CSV table of C-alpha atoms and ligand atoms in Angstrom, one decimal:
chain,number,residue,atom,x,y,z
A,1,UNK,CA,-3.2,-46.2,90.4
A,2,UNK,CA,-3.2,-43.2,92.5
A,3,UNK,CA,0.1,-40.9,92.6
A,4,UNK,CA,-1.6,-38.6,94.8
A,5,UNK,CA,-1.4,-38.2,98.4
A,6,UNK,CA,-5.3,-37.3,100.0
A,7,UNK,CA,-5.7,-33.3,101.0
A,8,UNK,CA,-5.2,-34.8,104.7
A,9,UNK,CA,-1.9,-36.4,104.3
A,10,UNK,CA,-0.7,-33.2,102.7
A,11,UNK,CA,-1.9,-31.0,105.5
A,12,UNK,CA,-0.6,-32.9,108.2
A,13,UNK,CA,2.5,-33.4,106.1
A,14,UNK,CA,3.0,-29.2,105.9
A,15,UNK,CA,2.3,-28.8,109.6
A,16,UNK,CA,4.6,-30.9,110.5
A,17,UNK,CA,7.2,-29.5,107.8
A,18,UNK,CA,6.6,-26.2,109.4
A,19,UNK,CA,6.8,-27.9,113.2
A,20,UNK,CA,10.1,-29.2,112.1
A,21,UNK,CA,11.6,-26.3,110.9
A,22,UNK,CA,10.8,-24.2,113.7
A,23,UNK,CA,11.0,-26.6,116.7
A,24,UNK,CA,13.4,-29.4,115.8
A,25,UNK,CA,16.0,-27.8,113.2
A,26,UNK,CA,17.0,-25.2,115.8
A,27,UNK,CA,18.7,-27.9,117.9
A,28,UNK,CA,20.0,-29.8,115.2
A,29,UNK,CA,23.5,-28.9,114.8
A,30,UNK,CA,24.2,-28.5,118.6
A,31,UNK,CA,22.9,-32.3,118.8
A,32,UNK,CA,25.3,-33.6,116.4
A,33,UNK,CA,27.9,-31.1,118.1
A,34,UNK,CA,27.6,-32.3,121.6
A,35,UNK,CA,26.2,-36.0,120.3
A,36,UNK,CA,23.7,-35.3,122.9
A,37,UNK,CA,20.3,-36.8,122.6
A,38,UNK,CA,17.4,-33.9,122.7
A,39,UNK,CA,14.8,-34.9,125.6
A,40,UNK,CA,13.6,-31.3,124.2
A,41,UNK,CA,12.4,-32.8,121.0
A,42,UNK,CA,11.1,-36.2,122.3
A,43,UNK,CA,9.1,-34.0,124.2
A,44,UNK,CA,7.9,-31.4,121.8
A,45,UNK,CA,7.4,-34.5,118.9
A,46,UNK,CA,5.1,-36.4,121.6
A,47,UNK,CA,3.2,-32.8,122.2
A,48,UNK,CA,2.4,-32.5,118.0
A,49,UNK,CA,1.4,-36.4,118.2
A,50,UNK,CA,3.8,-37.8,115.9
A,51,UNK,CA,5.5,-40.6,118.6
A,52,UNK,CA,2.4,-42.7,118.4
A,53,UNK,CA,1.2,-41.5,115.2
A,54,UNK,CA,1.7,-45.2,113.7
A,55,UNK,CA,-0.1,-47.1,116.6
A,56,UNK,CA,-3.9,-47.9,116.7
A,57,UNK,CA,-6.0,-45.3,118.7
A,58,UNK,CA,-6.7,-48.1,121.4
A,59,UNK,CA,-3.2,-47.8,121.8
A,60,UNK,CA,-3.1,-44.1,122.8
A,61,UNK,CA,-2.3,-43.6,118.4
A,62,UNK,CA,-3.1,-42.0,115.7
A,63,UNK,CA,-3.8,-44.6,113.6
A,64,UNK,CA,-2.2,-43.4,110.6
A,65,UNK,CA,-0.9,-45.7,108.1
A,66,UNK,CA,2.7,-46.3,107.0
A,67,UNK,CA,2.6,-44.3,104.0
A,68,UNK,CA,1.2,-40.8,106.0
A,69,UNK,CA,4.1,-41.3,108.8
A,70,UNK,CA,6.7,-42.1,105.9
A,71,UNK,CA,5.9,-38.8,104.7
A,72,UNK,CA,6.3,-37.5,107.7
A,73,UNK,CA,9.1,-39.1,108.6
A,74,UNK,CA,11.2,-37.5,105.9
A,75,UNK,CA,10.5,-34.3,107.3
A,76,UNK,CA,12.0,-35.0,110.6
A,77,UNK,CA,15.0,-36.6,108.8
A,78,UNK,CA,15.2,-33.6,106.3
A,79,UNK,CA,15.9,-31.7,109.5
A,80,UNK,CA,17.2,-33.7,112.2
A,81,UNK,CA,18.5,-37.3,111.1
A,82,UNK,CA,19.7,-38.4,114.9
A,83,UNK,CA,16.6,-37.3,116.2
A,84,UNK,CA,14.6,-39.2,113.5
A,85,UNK,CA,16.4,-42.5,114.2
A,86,UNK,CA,16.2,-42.8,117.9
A,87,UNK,CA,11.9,-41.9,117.0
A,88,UNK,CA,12.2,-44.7,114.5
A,89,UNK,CA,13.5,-47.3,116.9
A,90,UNK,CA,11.7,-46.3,119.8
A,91,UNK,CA,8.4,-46.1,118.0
A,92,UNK,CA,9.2,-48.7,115.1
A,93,UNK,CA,12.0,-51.1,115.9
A,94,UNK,CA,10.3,-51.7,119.3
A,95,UNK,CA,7.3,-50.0,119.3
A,96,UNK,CA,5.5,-51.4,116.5
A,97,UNK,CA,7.5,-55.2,117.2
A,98,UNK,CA,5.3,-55.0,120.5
A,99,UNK,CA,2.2,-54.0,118.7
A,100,UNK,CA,2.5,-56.2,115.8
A,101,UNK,CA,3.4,-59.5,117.6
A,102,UNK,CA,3.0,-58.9,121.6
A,103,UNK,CA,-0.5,-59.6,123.0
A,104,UNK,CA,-3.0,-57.4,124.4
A,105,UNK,CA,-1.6,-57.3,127.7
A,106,UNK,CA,1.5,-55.8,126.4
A,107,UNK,CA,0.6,-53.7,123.7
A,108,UNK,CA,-1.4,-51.8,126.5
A,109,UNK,CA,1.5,-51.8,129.3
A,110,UNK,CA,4.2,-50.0,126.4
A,111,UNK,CA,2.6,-48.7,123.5
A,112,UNK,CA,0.8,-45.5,125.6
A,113,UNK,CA,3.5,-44.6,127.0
A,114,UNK,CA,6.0,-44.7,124.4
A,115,UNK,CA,3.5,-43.0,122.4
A,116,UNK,CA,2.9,-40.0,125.4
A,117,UNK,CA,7.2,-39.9,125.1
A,118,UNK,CA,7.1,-41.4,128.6
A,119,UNK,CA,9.4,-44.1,127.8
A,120,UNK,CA,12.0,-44.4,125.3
A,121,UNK,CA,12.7,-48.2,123.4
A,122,UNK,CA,15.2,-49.8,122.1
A,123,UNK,CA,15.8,-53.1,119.6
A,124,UNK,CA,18.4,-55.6,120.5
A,125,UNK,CA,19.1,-57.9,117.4
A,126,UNK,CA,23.0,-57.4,116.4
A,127,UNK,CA,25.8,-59.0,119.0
A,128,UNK,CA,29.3,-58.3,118.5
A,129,UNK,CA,29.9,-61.4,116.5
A,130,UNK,CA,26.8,-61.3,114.4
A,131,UNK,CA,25.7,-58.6,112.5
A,132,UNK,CA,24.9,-59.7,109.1
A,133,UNK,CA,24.0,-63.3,110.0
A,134,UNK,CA,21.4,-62.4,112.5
A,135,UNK,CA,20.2,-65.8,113.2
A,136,UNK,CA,24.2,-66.8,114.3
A,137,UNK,CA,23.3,-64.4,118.0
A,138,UNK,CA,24.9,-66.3,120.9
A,139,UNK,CA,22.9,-65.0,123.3
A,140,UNK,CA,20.5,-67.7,125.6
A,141,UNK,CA,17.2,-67.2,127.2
A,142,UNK,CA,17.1,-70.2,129.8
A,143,UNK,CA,13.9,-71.2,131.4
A,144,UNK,CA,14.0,-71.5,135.3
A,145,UNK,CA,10.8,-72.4,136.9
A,146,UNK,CA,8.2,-69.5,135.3
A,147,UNK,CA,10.8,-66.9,134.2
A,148,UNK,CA,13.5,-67.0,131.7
A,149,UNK,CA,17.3,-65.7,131.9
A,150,UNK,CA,18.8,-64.1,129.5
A,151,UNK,CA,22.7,-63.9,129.1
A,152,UNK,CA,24.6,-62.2,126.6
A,153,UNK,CA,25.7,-58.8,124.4
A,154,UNK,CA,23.9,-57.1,122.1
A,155,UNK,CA,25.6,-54.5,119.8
A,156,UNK,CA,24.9,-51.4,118.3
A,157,UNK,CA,21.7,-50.7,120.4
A,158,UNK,CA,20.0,-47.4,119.4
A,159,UNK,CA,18.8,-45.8,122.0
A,160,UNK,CA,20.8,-48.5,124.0
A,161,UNK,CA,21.7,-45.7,127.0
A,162,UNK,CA,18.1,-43.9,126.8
A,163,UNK,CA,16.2,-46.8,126.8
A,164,UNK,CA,13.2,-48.2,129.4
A,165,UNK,CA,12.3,-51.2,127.5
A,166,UNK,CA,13.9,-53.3,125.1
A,167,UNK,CA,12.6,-55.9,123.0
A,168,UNK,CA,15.8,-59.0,123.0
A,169,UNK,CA,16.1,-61.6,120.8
A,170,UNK,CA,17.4,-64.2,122.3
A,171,UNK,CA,18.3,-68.2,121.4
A,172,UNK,CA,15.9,-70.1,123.6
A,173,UNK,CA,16.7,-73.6,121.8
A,174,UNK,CA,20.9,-74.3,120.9
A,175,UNK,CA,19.4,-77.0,118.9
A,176,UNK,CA,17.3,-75.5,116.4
A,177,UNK,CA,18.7,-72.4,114.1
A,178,UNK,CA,16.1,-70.2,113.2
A,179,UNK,CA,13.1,-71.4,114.9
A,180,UNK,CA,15.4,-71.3,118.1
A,181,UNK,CA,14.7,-67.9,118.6
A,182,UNK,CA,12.4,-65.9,120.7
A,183,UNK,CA,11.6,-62.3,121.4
A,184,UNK,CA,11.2,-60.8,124.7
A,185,UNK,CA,10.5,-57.3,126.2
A,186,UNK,CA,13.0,-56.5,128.9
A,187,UNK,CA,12.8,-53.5,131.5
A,188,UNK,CA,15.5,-51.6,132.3
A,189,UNK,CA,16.8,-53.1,135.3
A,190,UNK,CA,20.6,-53.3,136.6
A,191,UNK,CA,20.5,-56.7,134.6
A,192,UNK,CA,20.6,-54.9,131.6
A,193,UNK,CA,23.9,-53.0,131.5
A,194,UNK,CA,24.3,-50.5,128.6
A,195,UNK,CA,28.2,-49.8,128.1
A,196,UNK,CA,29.0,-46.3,127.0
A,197,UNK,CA,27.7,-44.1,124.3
A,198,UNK,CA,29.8,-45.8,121.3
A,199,UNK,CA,31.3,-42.9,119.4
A,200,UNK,CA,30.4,-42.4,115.9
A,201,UNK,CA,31.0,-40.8,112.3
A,202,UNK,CA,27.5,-39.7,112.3
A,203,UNK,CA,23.7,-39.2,113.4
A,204,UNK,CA,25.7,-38.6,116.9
A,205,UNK,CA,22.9,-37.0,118.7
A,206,UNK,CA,21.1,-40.8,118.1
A,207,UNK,CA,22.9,-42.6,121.1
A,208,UNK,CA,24.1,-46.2,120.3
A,209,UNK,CA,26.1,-48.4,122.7
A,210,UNK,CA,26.6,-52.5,123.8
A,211,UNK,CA,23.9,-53.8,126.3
A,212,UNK,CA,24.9,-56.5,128.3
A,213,UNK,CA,22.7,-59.1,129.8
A,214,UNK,CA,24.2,-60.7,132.8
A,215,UNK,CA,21.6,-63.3,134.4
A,216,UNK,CA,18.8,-61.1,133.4
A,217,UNK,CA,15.7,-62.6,134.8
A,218,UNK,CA,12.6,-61.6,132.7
A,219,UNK,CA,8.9,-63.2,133.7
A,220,UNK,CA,7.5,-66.0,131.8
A,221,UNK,CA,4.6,-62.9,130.4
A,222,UNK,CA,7.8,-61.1,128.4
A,223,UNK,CA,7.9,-63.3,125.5
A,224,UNK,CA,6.9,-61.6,122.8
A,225,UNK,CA,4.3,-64.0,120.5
A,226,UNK,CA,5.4,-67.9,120.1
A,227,UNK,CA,8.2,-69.1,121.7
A,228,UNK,CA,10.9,-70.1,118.6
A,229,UNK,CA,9.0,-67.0,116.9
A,230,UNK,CA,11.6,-64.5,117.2
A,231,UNK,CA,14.2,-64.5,114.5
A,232,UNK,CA,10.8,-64.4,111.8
A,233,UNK,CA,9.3,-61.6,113.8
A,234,UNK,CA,12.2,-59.8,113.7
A,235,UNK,CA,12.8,-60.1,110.0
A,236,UNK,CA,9.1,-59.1,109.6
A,237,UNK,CA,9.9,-56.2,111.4
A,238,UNK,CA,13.0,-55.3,110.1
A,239,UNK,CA,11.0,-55.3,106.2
A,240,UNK,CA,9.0,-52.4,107.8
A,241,UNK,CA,11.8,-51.0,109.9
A,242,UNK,CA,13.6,-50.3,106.0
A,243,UNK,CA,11.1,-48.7,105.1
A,244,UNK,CA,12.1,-46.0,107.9
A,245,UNK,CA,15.6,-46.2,106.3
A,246,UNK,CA,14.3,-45.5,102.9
A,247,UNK,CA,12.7,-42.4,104.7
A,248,UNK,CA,15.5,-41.4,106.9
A,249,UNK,CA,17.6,-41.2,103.8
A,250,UNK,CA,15.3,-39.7,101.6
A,251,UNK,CA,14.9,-36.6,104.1
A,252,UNK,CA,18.7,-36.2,104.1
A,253,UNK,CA,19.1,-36.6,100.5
A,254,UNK,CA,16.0,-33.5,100.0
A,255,UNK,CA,18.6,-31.5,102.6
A,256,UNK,CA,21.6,-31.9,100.2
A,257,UNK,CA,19.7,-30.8,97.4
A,258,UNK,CA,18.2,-27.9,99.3
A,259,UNK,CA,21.0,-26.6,100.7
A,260,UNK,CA,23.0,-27.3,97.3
A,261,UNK,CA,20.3,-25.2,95.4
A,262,UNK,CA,20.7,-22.4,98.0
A,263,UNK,CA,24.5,-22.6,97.9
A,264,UNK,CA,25.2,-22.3,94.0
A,265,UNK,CA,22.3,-19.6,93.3
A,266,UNK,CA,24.3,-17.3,96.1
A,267,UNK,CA,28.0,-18.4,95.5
A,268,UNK,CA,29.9,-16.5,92.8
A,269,UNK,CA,32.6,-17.3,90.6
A,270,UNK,CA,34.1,-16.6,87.2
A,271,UNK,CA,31.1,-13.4,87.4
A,272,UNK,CA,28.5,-15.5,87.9
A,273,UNK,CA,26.8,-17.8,90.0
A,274,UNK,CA,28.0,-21.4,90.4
A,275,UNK,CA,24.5,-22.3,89.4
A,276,UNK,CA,25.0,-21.2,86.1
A,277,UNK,CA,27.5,-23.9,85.6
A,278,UNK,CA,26.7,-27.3,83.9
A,279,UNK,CA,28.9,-29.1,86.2
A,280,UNK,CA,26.5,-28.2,89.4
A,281,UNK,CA,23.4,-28.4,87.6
A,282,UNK,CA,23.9,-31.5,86.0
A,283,UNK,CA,24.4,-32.7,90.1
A,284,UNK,CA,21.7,-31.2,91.3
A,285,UNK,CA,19.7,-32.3,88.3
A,286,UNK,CA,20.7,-35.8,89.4
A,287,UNK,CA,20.1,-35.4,93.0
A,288,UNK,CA,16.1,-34.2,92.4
A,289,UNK,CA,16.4,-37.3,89.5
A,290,UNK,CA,17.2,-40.2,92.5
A,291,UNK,CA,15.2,-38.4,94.9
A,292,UNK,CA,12.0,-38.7,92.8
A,293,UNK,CA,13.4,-42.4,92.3
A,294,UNK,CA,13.5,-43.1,96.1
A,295,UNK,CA,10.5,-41.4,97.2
A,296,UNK,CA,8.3,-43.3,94.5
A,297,UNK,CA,9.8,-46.4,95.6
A,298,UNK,CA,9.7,-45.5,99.3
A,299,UNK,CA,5.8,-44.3,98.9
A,300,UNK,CA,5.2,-47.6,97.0
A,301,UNK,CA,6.2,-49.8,99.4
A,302,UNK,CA,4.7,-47.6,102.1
A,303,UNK,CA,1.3,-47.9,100.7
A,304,UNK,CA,1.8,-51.7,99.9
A,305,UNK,CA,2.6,-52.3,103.3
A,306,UNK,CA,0.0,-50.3,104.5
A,307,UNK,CA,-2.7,-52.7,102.6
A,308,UNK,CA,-1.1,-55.7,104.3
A,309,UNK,CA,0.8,-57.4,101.7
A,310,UNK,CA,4.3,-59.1,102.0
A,311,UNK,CA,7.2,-56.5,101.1
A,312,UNK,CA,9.8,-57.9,101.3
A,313,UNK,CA,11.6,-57.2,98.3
A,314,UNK,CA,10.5,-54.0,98.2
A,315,UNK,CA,11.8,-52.8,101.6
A,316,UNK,CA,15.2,-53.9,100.5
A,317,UNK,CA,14.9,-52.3,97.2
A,318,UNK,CA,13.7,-48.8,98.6
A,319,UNK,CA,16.3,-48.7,101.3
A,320,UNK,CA,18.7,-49.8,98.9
A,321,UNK,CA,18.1,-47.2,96.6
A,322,UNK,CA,17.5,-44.3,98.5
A,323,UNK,CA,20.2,-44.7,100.9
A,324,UNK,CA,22.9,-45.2,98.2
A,325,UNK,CA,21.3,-42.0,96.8
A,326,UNK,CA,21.2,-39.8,99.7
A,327,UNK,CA,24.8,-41.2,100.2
A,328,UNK,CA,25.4,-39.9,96.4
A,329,UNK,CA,23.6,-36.6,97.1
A,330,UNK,CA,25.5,-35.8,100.1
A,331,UNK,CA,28.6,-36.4,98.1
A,332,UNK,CA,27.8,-33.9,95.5
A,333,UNK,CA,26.5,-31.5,98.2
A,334,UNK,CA,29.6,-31.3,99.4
A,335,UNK,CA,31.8,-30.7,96.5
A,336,UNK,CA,29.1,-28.3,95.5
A,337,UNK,CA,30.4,-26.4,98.2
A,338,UNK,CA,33.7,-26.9,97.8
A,339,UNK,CA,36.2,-26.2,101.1
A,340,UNK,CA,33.0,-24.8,102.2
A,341,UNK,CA,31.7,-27.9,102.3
A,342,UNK,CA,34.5,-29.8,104.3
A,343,UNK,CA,33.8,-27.6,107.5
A,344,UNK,CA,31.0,-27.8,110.2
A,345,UNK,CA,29.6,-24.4,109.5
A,346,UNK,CA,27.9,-25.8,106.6
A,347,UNK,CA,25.6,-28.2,107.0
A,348,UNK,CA,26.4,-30.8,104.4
A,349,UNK,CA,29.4,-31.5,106.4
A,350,UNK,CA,27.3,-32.7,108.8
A,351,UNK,CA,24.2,-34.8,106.2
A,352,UNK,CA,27.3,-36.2,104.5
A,353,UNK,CA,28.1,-37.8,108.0
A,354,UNK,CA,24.5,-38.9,108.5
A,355,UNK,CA,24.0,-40.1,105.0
A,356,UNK,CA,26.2,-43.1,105.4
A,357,UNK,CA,24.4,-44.5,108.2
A,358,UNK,CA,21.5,-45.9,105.3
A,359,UNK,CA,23.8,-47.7,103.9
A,360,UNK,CA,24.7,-49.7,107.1
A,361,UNK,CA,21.7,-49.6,109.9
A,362,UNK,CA,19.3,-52.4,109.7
A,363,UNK,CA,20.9,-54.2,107.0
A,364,UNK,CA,23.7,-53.3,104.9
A,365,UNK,CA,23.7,-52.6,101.4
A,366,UNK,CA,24.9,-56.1,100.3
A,367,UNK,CA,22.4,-57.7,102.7
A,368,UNK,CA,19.6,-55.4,100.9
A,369,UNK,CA,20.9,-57.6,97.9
A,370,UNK,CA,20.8,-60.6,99.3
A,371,UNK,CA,17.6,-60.3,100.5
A,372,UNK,CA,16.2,-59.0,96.9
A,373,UNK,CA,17.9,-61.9,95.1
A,374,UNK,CA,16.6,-64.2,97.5
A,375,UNK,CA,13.5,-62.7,96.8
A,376,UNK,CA,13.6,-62.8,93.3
A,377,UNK,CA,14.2,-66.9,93.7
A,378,UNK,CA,11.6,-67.6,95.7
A,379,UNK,CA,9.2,-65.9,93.5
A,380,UNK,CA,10.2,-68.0,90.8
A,381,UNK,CA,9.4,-71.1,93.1
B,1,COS,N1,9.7,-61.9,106.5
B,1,COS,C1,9.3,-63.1,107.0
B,1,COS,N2,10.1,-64.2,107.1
B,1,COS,C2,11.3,-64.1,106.8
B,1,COS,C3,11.9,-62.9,106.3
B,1,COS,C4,11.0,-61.8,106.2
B,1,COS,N3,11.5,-60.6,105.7
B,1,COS,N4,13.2,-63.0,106.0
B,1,COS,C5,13.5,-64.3,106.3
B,1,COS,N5,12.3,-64.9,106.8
B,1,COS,C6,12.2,-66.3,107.2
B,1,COS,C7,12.4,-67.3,106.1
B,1,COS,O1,11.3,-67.5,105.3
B,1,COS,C8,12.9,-68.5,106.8
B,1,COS,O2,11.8,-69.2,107.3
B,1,COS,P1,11.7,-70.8,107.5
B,1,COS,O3,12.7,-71.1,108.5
B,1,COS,O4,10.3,-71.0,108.0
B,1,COS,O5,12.0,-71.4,106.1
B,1,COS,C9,13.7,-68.0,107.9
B,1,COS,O6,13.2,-66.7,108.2
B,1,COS,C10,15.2,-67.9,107.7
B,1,COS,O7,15.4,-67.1,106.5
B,1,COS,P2,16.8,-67.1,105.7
B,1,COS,O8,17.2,-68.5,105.4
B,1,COS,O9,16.6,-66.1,104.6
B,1,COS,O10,17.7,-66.5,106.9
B,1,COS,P3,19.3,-66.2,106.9
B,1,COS,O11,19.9,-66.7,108.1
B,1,COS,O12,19.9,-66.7,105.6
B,1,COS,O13,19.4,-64.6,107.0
B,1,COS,C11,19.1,-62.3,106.3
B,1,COS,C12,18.6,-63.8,106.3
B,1,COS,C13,20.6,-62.2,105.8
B,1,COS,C14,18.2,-61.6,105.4
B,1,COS,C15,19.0,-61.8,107.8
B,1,COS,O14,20.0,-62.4,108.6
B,1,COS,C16,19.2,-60.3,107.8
B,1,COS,O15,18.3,-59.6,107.5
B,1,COS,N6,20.4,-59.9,108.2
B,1,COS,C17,20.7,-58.5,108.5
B,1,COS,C18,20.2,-58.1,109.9
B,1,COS,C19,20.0,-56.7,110.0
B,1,COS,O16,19.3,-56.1,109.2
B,1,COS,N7,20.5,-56.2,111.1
B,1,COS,C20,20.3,-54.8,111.4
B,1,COS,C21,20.1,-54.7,112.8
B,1,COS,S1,18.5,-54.3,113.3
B,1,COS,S2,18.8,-52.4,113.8
């Protein structure tokens, strides 16, 4: 087994460490401030390459793999978590569910252009009254004549208010559970009402609101793959889209350490510096200890996905892990910096925010469990 990335993943991985530093950190904090998303660094991330650095070249991409834009996609959450999760679910949530499961036709209408950073997209999964239990959404796409209509609310929409297309599961059959739902890629149209930018603890520059469907009329061509296909497409997608999770944390948990380490090597007290102290080193010690843990688990299942194998388990594992330890880190950043720490002019106030969104966004923790004790079964047979 290989633990070592090739001399072009690590290339492209410093140039873009050294693009996100200079380009993307700057805004960072005034994102959060304002919770504003930065059209600035759509743009600018389109320019380096990195928007459709995941789809296939005849898509407009790069062609990487998942493991080359994982490690890339710690760097931009290392810097700028709010602008890394609006990427993920622009490129991933909808992005790669288009070029995974949508045919030809459709893979060359949206993947170009959300590649170029012409269009932003957005994932509509979660409703109001079913967040967990995805396969309990009460929204219907009817069939009349050769389009379909699609009524009802989805709920905690990334990118809901930014958005040009969304991909919308919908329940196309009341009769059957799972196999009663289908995916299908909606334009923005007045149809498709986002409510208002929902206001949250963190990742606030990463807009997130309701979109309502009233009597949204779609064309028979916007069903994504087979009809009843949906709800397994969507889990498919969701094992890569934690993956991205396992990322985004992992890039915030690397900022708690690095600002930690900077902290208690300039901070004095009792004469010396707070580094010197066992209590922080022991934390930092244990931060770089889960970080190694995450990133191992996060490259593994990068790579394994990469080769085309079923993963599951070990999406739920790696964003289990890693998001409960950037969630840890964060923690200890902040005491590490004491009252310090507690105010927006540090910036662990602000990852400490961030952090907790990996333990919620696709899939909480508990459902990460589920899913890996499920797992776990059904290996067994
Ligand atoms: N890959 C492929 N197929 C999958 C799958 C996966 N990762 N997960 C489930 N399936 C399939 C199952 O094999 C089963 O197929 P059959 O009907 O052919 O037997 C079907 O989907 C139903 O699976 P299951 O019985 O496990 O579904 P549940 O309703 O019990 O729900 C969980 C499964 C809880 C895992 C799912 O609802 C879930 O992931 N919830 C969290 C949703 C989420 O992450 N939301 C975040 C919003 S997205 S930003």
């Amino acid at each position: 087994m290989e633990f070592e990335l090739t001399h072009e993943q690590r290339e492209l991985a410093a140039a873009f460490r050294q693009f996100c530093d200079q380009e993307i950190a700057p805004r960072a904090e005034d994102v959060d401030e304002t919770a504003t998303f930065s059209w600035e660094n759509y743009r600018k991330l389109a320019e380096f390459g990195y928007l459709g650095m995941g789809y296939a070249s005849a898509y407009g991409g790069g062609g990487a793999d998942t493991l080359t834009t994982s490690v890339l996609g710690e760097e931009l959450s290392r810097v700028c978590a709010s602008t890394a999760l609006s990427v993920a679910a622009s490129t991933g949530l909808c992005g790669k569910f288009i070029e995974r499961f949508g045919n030809e036709e459709q893979k060359r209408a949206y993947l170009p252009r959300l590649a170029r950073g012409e269009i932003v997209g957005a994932f509509c999964l979660t409703e109001p009254h079913s967040g967990s239990d995805a396969a309990g959404m009460k929204t219907t796409a009817v069939r009349r004549g050769d389009r379909w209509v699609i009524n009802g609310s989805k709920m905690f929409v990334t990118n809901g208010t930014i958005a040009d297309v969304f991909v919308v599961l919908a329940r196309t059959d009341p009769e059957k559970a799972h196999g009663g739902i289908s995916a299908f890629i909606v334009e923005k149209n007045p149809q498709a009402r986002p409510g208002r930018p929902l206001r949250k603890l963190g990742v606030r520059g990463s807009p997130t609101c309701e979109v309502v469907f009233e009597d949204c009329a779609v064309a028979g061509s916007a069903v994504i793959g087979e009809e009843g296909n949906g709800f397994h497409y969507a889990m498919q997608n969701l094992d890569l889209g934690r993956i991205g999770i396992a990322v985004f944390s992992l890039g915030i948990a690397q900022a708690c350490l690095d600002e930690s380490v900077k902290y208690a090597t300039e901070r004095q007290a009792f004469g010396h510096n707070i580094y010197e102290f066992q209590g922080v080193q022991f934390k930092i010690a244990d931060m770089q200890a889960y970080i190694e843990a995450a990133r191992l688990l996060a490259w593994k299942v990068a790579w394994r996905f990469s080769r085309g194998e079923k993963v599951t388990r070990d999406a739920a594992i790696a964003k289990l892990f890693a998001s409960e330890a950037a969630a840890q880190a964060a923690s200890w950043a902040v005491q590490i910096h004491g009252g310090y720490g507690y105010i927006k002019d540090f910036k662990v106030e602000r990852l400490y925010r961030d952090a907790k969104l990996g333990e919620i966004g696709e899939g909480t923790s508990e459902i990460q469990r589920m899913v890996i004790a499920k797992e776990i079964l059904r290996s067994r047979g």
